[in-house]
CSV table of C-alpha atoms in Angstrom, one decimal:
chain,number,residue,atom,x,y,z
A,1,UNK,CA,16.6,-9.7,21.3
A,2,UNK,CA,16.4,-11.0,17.7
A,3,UNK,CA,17.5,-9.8,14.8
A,4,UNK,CA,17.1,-6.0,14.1
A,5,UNK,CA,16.9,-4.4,10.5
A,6,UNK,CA,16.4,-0.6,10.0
A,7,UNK,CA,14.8,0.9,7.2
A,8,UNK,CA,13.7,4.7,6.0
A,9,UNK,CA,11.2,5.8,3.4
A,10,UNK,CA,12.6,8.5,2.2
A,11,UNK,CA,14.7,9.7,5.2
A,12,UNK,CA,10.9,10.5,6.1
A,13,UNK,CA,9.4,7.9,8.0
A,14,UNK,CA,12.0,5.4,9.9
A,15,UNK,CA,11.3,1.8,10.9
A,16,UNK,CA,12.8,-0.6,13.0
A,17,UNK,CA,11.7,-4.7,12.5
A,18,UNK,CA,12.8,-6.7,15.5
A,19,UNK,CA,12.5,-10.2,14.2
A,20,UNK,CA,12.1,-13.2,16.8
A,21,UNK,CA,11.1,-15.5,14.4
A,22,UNK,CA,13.2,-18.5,12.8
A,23,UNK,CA,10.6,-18.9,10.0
A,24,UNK,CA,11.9,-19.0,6.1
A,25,UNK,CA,9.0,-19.7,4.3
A,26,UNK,CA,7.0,-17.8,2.4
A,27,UNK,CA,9.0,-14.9,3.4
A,28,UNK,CA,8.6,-11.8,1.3
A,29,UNK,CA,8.1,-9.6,4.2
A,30,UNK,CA,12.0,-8.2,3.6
A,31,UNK,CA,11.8,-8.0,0.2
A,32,UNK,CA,8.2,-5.8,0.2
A,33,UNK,CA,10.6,-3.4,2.0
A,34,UNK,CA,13.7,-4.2,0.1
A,35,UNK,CA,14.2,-0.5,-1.1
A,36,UNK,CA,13.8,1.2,2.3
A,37,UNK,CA,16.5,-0.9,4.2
A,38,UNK,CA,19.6,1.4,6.0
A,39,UNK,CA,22.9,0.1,7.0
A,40,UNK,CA,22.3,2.0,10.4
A,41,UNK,CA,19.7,2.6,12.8
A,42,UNK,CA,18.1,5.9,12.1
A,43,UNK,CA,18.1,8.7,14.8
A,44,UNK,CA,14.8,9.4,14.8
A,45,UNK,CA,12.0,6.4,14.9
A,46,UNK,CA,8.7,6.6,13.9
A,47,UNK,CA,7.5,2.9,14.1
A,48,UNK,CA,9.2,-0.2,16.0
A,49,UNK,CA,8.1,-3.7,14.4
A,50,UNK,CA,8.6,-6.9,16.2
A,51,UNK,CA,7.8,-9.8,14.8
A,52,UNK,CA,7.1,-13.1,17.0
A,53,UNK,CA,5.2,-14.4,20.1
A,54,UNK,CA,4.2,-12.1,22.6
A,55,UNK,CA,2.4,-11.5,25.8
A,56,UNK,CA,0.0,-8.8,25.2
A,57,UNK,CA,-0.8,-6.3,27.6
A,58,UNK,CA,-4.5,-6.8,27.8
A,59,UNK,CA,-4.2,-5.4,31.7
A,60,UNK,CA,-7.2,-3.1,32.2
A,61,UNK,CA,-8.6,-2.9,28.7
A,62,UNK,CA,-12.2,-2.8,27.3
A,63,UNK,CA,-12.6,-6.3,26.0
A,64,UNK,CA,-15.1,-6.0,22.6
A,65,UNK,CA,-16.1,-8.5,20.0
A,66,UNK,CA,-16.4,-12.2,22.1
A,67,UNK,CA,-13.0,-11.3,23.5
A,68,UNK,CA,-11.4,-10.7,19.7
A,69,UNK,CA,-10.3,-7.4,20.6
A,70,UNK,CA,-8.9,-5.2,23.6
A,71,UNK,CA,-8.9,-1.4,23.8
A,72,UNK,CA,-7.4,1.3,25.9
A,73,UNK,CA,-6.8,4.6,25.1
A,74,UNK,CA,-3.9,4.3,23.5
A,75,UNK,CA,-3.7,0.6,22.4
A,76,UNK,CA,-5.3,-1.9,20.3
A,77,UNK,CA,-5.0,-5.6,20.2
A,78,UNK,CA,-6.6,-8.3,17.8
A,79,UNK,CA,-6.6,-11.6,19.1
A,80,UNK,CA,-6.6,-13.1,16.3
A,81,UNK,CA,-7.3,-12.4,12.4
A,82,UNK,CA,-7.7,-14.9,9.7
A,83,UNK,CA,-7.6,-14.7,5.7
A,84,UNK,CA,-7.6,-17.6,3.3
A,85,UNK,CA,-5.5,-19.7,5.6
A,86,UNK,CA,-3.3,-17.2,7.3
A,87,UNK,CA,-3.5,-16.1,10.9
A,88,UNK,CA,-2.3,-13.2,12.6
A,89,UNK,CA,-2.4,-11.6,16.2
A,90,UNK,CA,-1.0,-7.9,16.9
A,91,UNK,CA,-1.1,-5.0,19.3
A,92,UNK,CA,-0.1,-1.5,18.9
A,93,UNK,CA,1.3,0.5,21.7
A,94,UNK,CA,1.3,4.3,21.4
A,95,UNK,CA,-0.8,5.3,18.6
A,96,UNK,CA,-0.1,9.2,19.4
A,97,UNK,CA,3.2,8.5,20.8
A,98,UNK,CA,6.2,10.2,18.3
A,99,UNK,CA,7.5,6.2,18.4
A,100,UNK,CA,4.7,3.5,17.9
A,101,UNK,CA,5.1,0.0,18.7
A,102,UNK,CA,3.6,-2.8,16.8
A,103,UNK,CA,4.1,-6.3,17.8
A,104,UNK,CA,3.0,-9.3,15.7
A,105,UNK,CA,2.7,-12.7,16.0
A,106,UNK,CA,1.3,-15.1,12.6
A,107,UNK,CA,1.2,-18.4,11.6
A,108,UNK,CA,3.5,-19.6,8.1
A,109,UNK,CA,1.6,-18.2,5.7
A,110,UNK,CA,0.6,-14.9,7.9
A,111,UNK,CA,4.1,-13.5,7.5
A,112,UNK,CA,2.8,-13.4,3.7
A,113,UNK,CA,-0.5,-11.0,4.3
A,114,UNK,CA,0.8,-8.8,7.5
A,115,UNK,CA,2.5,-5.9,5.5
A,116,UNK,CA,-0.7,-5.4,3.4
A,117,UNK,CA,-2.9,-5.4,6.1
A,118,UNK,CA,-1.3,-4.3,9.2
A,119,UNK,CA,2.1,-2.6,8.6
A,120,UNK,CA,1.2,-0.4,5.7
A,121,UNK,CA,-1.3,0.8,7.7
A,122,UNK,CA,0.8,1.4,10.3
A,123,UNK,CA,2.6,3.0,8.2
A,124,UNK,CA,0.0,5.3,6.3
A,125,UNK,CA,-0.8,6.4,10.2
A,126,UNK,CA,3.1,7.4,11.2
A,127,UNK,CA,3.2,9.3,7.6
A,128,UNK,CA,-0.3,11.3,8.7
A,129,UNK,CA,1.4,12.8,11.9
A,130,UNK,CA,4.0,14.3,9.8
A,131,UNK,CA,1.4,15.7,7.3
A,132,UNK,CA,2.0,13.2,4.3
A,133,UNK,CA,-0.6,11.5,2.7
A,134,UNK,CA,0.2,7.6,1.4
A,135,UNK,CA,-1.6,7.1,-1.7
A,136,UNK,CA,-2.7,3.6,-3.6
A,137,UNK,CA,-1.3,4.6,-6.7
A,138,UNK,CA,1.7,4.3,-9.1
A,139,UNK,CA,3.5,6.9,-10.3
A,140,UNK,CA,6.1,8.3,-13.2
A,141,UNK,CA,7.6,11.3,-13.8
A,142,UNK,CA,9.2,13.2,-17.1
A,143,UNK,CA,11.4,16.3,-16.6
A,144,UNK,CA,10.5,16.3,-13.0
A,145,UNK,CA,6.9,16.6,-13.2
A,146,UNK,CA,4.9,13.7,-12.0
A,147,UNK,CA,2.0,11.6,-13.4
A,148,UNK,CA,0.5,9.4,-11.2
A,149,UNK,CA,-2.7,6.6,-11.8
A,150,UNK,CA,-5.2,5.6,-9.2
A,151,UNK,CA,-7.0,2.8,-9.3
A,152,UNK,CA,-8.2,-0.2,-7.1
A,153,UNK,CA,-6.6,-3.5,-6.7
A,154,UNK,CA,-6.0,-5.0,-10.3
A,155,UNK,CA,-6.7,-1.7,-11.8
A,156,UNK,CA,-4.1,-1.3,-14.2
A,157,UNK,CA,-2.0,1.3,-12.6
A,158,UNK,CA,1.3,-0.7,-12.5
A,159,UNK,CA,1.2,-1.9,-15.7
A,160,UNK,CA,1.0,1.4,-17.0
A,161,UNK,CA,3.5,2.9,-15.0
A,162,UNK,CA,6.2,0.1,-16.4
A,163,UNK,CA,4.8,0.5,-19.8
A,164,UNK,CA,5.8,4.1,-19.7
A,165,UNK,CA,9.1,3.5,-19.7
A,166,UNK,CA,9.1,2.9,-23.4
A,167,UNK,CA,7.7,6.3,-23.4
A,168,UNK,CA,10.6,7.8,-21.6
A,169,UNK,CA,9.0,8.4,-18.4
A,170,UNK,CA,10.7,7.6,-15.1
A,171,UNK,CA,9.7,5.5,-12.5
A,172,UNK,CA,8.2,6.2,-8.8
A,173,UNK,CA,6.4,3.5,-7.3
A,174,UNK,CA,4.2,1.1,-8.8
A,175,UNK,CA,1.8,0.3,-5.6
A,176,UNK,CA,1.8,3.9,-2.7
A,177,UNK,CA,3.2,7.4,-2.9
A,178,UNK,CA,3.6,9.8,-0.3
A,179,UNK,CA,2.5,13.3,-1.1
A,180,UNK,CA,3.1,16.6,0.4
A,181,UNK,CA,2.9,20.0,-0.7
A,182,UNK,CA,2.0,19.3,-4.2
A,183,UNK,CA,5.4,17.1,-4.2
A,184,UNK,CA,5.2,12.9,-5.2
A,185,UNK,CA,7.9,11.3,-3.4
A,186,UNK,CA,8.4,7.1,-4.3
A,187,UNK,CA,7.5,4.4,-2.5
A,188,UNK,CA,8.9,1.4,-4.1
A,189,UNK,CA,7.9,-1.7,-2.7
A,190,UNK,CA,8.3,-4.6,-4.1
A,191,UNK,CA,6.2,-5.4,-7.3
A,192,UNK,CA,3.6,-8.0,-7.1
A,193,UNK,CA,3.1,-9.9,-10.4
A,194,UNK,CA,0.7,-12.1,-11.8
A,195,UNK,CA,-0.8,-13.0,-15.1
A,196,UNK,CA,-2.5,-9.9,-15.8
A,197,UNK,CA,0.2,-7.6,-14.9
A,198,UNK,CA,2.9,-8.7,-17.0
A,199,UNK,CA,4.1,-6.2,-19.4
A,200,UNK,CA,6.6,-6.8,-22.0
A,201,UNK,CA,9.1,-4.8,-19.8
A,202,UNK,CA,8.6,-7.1,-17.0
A,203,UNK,CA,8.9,-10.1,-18.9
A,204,UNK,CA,11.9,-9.3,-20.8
A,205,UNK,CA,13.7,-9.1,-17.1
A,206,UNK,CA,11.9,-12.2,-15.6
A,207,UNK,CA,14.3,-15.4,-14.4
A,208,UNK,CA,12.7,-18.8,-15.7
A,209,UNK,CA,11.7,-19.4,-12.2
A,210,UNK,CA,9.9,-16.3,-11.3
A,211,UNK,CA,7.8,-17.3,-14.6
A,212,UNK,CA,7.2,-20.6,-13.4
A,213,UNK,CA,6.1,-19.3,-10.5
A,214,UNK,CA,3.6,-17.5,-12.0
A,215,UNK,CA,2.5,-20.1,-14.1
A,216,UNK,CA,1.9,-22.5,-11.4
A,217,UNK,CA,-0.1,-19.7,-9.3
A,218,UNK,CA,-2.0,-18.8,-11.5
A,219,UNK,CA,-3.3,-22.7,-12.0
A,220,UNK,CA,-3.4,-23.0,-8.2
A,221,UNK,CA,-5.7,-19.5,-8.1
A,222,UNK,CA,-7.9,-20.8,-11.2
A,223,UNK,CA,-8.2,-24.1,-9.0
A,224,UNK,CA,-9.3,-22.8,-6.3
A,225,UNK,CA,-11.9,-20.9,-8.6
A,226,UNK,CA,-10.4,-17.4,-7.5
A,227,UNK,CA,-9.5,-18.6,-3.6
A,228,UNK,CA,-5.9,-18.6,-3.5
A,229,UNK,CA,-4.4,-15.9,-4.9
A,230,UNK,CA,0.0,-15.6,-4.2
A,231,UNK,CA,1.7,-13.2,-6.3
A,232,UNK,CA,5.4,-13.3,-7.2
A,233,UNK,CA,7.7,-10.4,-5.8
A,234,UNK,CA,10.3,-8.3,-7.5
A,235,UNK,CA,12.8,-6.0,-7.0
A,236,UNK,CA,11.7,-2.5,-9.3
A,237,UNK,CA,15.2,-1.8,-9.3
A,238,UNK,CA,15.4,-4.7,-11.6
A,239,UNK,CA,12.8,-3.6,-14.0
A,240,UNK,CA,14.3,0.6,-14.1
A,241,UNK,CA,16.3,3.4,-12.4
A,242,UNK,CA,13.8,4.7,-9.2
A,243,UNK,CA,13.5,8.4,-9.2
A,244,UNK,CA,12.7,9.8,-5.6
A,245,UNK,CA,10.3,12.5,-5.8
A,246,UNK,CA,8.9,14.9,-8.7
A,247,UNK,CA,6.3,18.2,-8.2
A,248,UNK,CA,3.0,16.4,-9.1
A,249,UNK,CA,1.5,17.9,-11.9
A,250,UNK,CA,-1.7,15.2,-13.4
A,251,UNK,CA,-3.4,12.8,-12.4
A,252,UNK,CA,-5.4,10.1,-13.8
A,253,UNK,CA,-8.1,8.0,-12.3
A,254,UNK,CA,-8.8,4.5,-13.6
A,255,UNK,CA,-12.4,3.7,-13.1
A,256,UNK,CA,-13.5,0.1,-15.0
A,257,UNK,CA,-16.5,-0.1,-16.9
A,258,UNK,CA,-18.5,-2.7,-18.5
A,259,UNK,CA,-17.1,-3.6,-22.1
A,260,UNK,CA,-18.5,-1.8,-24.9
A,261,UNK,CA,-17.7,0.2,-27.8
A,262,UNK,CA,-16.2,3.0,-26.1
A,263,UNK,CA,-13.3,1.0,-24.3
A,264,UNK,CA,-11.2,3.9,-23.7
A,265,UNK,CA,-12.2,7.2,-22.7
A,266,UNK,CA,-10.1,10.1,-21.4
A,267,UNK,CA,-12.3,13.1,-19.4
A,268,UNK,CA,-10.6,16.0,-17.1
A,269,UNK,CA,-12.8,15.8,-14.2
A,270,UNK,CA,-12.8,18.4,-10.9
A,271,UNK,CA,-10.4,18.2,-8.0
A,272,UNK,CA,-13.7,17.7,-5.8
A,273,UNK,CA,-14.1,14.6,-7.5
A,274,UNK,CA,-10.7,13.3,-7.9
A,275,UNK,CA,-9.7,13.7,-4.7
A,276,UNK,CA,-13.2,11.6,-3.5
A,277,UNK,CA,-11.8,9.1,-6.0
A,278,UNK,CA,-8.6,9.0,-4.3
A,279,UNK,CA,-9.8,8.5,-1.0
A,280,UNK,CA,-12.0,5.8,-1.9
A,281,UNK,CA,-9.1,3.2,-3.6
A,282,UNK,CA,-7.0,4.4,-0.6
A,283,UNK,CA,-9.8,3.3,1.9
A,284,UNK,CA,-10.7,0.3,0.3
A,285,UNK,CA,-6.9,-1.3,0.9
A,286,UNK,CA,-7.5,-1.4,4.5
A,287,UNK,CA,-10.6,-3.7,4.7
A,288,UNK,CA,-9.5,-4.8,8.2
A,289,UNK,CA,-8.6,-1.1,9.8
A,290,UNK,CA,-11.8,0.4,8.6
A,291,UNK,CA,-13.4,-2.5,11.0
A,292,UNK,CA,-10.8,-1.8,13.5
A,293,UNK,CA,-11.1,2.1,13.4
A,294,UNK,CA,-15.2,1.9,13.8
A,295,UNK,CA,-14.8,-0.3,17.0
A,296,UNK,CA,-12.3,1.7,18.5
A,297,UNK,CA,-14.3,4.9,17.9
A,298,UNK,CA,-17.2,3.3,20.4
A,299,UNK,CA,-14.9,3.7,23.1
A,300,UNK,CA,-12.9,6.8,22.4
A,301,UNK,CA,-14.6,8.8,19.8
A,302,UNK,CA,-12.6,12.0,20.3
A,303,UNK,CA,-8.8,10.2,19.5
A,304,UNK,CA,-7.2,10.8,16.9
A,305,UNK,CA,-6.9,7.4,15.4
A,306,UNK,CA,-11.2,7.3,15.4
A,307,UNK,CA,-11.0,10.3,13.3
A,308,UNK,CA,-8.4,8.7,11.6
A,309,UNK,CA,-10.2,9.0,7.8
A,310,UNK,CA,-11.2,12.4,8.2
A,311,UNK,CA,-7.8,13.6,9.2
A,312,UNK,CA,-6.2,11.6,5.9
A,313,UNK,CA,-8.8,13.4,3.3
A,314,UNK,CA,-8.3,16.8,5.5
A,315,UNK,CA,-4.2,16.2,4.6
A,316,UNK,CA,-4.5,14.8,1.4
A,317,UNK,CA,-6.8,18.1,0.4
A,318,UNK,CA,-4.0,20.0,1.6
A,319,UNK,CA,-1.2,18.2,0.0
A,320,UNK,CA,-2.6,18.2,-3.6
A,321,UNK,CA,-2.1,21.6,-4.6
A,322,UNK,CA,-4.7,24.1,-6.8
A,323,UNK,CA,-2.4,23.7,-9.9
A,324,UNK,CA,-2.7,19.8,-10.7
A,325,UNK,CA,-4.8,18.7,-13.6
A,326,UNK,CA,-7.3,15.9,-12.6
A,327,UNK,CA,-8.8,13.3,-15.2
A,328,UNK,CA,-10.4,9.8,-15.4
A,329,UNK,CA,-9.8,7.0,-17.7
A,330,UNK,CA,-13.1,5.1,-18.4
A,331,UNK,CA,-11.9,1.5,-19.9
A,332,UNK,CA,-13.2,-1.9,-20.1
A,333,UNK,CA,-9.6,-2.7,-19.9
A,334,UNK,CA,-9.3,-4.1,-23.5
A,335,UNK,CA,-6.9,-1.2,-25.0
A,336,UNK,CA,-3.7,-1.0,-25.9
A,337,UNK,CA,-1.2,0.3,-24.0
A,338,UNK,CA,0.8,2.0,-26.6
A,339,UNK,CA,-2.4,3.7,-27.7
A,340,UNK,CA,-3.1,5.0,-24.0
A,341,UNK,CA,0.2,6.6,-23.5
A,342,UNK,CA,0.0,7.9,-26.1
A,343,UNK,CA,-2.8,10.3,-25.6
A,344,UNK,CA,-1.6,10.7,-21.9
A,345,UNK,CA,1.3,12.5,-24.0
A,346,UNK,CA,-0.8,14.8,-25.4
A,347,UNK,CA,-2.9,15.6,-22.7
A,348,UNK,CA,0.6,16.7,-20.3
């Protein structure tokens, strides 16, 4: 057996990563999960992760897509998966089972893109069965009431959640939260930085390194016209004190618009809407599952895991209680900061 790690989100959701890999490289798959990681192995485990070459157990399986993809009823394995130079192969064992076992097998620059889009997944899933949503958004809190900002990819959310802290709010999680019962409880990965994410607070606790780093990715990515894209990872412990949970009390929506003279508008919306909004940026962070989850409902329409974006709205309806105030920012995303917070003030 190789090396074995433990980690737990919150004393909520427990992992376990079995690694059989030698590989250095590229590695940031420790550091994404940096802030979950336990001296010892939790009682209760929700997801077991190993990481190597293995022999899947293809034995009696529907075999869909040109061979790509093998399904039984409850089990899933991808051949193999490509993106931008990285490859991948997994299999999940037990998707209803109360322990889940993933194992994953990727080429150098795989170990790079397997958290995003296969463990945090994975993970989303595990957190469903114990009715907690995991949503793509940042989050800060002030006198224990939550604010959190959802947005797509690039939307802005976790520059505003750091620039906050000049505003003496405290921080969540710049990237997922988990949710339940109207209570925002962190989930501080690691932050991924690039050029249009770094805030003054960021780069005021930069090494001359990690800004080279950026520098020369952000070359490569302009290259490559937009191609290669590699962020740099931090710690958020080294950027502010993490709070663990707060009772959610607004949220904000971040929708872009095209640039014109209104560049920043602030509107409260309805919960129906905001919570469509919110299922939408969570959905689209899982371009590969949402392929994954329509093949698998061919052959077993009725499991769970088919259903599986029905259950998460059903959960996160329940989770965001009646009392939370819902608005949207409309920007081009030319304002200032400063200007943004402060209204966002006013408004809680």
């Amino acid at each position: 057996m190789g090396n074995q790690r433990y980690f737990s989100a919150q004393g909520v959701l427990n992992f376990i990563v079995i690694d059989n890999t030698n590989l250095k490289l590229f590695d940031t798959f420790y550091k994404h999960y940096q802030n979950f990681e336990v001296v010892e192995m939790p009682e209760k485990v929700d997801l077991v992760i190993k990481l190597g070459n293995f022999t899947p157990k293809t034995e009696d399986k529907y075999v869909v897509g040109y061979s790509k993809y093998y399904i039984g009823s409850d089990y899933f394995h991808v051949k193999k998966e490509s993106y931008k130079g990285a490859d991948w192969s997994f299999e999940v064992i037990g998707w209803d089972k109360k322990t889940t076992t993933v194992n994953i097998d990727f080429n150098t620059s795989g170990r790079i893109f397997i958290t995003g889009n296969v463990i945090d997944f994975l993970i989303q899933w595990k957190l469903l069965q114990k009715s907690y949503s995991l949503i793509h958004a940042s989050g800060i809190s002030k006198n224990g009431k939550a604010v959190i900002f959802s947005a797509r990819g690039g939307g802005g959310k976790t520059s505003l959640a750091l620039e906050s802290l000049n505003h003496d709010y405290n921080f969540l999680s710049d990237n997922y939260l988990m949710l339940k019962n109207g209570i925002i409880f962190g989930f501080p990965t690691s932050l991924s930085l690039f050029t249009y994410n770094l805030s003054e607070i960021i780069l005021k606790n930069l090494k001359k390194t990690e800004k080279l780093s950026i520098t020369f990715k952000n070359f490569v990515y302009k290259l490559s016209r937009g191609y290669a894209k590699f962020f740099t990872k931090i710690n958020p412990q080294r950027i502010s004190d993490l709070t663990s949970h707060s009772s959610l009390s607004t949220v904000f929506i971040i929708k872009p618009i095209e640039r014109g003279e209104n560049q920043l508008i602030i509107k409260k919306i309805e919960r129906e809407r905001a919570l469509k909004k919110i299922f939408y940026n969570q959905m689209l962070e899982f371009p590969f599952f949402n392929q994954y989850i329509e093949i698998y409902s061919y052959i077993f329409p009725g499991k769970k895991f088919s259903k599986h974006w029905d259950l998460y709205l059903e959960i996160l309806d329940q989770n965001l209680s009646e009392n939370i105030n819902f608005y949207e920012i409309l920007t081009d995303g030319h304002y200032s900061f400063d200007e943004l917070l402060k209204k966002i003030d006013e408004i809680i």
